[in-house]
PDB file of C-alpha atoms in Angstrom:
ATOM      1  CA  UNK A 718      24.104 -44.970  20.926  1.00 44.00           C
ATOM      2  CA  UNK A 719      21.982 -45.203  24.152  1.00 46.00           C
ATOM      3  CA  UNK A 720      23.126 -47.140  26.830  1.00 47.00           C
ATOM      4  CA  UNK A 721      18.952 -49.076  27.038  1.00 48.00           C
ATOM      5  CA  UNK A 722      18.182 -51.695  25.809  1.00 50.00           C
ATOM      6  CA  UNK A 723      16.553 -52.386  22.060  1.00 48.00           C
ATOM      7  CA  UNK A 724      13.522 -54.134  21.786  1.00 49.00           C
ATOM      8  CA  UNK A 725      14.113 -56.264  19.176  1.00 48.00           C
ATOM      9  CA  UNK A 726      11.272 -56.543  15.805  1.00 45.00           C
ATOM     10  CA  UNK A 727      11.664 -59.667  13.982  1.00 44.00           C
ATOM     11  CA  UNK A 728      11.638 -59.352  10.383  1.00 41.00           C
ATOM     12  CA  UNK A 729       7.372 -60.552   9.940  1.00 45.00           C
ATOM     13  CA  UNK A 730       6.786 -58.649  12.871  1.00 45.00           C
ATOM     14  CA  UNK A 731       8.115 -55.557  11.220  1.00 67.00           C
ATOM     15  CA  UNK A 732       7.752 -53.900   7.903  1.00 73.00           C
ATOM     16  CA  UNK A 733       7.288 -54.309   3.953  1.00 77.00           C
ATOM     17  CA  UNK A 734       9.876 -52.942   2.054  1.00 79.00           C
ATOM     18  CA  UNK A 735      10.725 -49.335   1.997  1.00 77.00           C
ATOM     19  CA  UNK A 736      10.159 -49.016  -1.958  1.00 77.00           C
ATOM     20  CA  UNK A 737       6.748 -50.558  -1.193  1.00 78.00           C
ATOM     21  CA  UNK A 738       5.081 -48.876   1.790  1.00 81.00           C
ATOM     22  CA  UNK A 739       6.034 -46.080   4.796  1.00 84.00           C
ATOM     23  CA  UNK A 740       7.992 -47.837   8.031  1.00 85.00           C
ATOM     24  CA  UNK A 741       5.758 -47.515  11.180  1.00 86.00           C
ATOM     25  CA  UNK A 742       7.189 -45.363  14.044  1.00 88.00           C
ATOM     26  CA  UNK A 743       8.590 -47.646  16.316  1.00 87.00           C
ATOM     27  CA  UNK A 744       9.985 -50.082  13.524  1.00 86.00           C
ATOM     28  CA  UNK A 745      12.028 -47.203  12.442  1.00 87.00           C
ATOM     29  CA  UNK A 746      13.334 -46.182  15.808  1.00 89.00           C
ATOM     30  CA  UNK A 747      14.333 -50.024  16.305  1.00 87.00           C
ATOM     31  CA  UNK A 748      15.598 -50.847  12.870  1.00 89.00           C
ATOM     32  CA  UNK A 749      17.754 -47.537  12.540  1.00 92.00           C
ATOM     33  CA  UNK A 750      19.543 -48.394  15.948  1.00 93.00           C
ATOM     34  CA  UNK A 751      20.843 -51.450  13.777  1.00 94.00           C
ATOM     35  CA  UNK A 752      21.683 -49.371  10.678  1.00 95.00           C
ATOM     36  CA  UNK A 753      23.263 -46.770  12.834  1.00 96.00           C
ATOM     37  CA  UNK A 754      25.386 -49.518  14.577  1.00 97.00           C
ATOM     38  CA  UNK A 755      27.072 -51.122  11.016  1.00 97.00           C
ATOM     39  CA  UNK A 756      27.440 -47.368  10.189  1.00 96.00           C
ATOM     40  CA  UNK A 757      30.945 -47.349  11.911  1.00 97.00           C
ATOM     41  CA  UNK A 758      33.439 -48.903   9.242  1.00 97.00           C
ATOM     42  CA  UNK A 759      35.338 -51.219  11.766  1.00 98.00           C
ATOM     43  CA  UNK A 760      31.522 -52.439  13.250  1.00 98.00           C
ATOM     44  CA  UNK A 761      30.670 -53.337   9.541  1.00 97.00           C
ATOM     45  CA  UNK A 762      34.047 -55.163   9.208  1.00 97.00           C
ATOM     46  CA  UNK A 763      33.437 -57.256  12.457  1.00 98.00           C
ATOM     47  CA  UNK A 764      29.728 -58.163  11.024  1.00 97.00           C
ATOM     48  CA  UNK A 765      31.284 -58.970   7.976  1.00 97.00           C
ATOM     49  CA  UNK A 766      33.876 -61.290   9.735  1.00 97.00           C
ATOM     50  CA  UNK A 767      31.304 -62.703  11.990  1.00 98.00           C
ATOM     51  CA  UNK A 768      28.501 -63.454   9.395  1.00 96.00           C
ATOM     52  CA  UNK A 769      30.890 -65.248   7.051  1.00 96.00           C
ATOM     53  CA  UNK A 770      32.628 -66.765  10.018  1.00 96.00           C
ATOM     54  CA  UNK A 771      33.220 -70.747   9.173  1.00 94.00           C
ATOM     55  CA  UNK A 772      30.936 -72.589  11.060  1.00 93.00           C
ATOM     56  CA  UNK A 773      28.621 -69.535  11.593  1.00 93.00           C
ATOM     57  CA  UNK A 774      30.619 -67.875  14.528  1.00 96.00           C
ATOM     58  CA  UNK A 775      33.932 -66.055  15.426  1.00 97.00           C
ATOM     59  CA  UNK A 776      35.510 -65.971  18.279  1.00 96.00           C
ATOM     60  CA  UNK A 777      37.435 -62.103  19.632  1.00 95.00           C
ATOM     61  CA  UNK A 778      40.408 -63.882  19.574  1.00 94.00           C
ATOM     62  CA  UNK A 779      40.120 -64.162  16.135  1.00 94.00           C
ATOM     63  CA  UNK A 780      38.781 -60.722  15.492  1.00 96.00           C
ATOM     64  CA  UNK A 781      40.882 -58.311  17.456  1.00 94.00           C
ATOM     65  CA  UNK A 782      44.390 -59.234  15.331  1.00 95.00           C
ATOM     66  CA  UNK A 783      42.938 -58.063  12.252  1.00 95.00           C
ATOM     67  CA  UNK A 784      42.301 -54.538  13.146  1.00 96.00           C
ATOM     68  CA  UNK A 785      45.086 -51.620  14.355  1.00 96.00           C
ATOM     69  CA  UNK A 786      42.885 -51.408  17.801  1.00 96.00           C
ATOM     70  CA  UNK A 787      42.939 -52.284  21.498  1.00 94.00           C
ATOM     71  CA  UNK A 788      41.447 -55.141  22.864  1.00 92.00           C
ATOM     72  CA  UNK A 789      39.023 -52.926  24.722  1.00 94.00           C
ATOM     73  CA  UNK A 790      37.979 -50.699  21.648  1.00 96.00           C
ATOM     74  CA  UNK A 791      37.078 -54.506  19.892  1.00 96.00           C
ATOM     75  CA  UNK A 792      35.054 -55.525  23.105  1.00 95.00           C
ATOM     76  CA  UNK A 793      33.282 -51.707  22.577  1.00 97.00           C
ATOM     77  CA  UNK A 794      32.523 -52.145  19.106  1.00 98.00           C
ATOM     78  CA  UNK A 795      31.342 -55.987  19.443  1.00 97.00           C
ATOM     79  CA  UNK A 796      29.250 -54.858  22.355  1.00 97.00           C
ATOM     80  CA  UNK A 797      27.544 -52.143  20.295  1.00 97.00           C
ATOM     81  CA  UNK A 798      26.845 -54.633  17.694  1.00 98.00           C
ATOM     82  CA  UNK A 799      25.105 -57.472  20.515  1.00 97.00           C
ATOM     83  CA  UNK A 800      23.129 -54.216  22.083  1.00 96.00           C
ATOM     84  CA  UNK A 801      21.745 -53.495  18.512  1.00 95.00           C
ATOM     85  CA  UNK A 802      20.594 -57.333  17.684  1.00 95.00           C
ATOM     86  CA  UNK A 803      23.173 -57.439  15.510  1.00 97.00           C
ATOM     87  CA  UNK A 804      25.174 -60.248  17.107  1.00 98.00           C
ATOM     88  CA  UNK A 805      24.899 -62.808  20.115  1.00 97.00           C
ATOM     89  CA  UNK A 806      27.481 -64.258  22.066  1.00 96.00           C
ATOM     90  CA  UNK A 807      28.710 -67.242  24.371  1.00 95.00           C
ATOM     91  CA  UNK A 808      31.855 -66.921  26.483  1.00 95.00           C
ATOM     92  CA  UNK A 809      33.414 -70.284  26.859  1.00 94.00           C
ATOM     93  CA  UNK A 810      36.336 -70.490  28.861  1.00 94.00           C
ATOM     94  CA  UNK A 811      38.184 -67.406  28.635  1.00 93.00           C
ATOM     95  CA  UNK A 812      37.192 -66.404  25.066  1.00 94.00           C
ATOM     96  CA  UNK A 813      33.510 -64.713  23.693  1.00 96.00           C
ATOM     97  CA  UNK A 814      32.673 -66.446  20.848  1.00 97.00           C
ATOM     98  CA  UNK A 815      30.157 -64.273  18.168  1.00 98.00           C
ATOM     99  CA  UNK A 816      27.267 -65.106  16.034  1.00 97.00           C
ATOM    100  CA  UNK A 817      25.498 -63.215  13.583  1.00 97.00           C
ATOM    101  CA  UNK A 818      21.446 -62.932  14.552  1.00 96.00           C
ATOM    102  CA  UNK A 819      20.745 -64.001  11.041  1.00 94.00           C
ATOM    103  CA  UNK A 820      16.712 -63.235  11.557  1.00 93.00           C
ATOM    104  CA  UNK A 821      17.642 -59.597  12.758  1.00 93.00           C
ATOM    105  CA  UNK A 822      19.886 -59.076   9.177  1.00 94.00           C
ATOM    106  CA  UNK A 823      16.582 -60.300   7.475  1.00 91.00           C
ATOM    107  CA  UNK A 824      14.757 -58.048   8.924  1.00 89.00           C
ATOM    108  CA  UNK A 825      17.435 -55.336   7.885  1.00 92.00           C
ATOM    109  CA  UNK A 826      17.543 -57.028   3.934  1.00 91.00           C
ATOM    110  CA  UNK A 827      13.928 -57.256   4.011  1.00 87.00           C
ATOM    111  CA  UNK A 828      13.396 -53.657   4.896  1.00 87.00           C
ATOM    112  CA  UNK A 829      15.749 -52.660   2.351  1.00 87.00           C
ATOM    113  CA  UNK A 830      14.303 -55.380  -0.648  1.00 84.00           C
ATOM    114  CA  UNK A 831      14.060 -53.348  -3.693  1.00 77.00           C
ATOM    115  CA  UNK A 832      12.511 -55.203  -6.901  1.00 66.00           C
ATOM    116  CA  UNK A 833      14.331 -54.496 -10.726  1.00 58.00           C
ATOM    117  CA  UNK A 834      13.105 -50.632 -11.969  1.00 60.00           C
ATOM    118  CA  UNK A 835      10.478 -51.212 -14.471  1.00 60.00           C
ATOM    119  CA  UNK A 836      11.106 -50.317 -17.791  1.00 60.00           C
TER     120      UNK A 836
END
């Protein structure tokens, strides 16, 4: 992944449905930067943990013991995840605390909204 910056789409800003209609240009340069960050098993783990996170956020201190990784390699993959809109974060104190950007995995679900096959 590029070290620039994403601009971020939100979700009614962006796109119907792939099943429904063809993604614009840009919306699919900006949404696949998202896809292509949870497409690294241990980034879709930390989403996973962060999204279903009690009270709505996780803090690294929390994160790193539950995979066979450096602290650093965590802090990569976590920063990977805030650069693609994935996440946000707040230090306090000594620790980063992480939060899922819950209108950027709407935008993701949206795009990806597929109705029941008709018979």
């Amino acid at each position: 992944m590029s070290k620039q910056m994403l601009t971020v789409l939100e979700p009614e800003v962006c796109c119907a449905p792939l099943a429904s209609a063809a993604v614009p240009a840009e919306a699919a340069a900006d949404l696949a930067a998202s896809f292509k960050a949870l497409g690294d098993p241990v980034r879709l783990q930390l989403m996973s943990m962060i999204a279903s996170a009690d009270g709505g956020e996780a803090c690294v201190c929390d994160l790193t013991p539950a995979f066979d990784l450096t602290g650093p390699t965590i802090s990569h993959h976590l920063k990977v995840l805030r650069e693609a809109g994935l996440v946000e974060s707040d230090r306090r104190g000594t620790w980063v605390w992480y939060r899922a950007n819950r209108t950027r995995l709407a935008a993701l679900s949206a795009l990806l909204a597929i109705g029941a096959p008709t018979a």
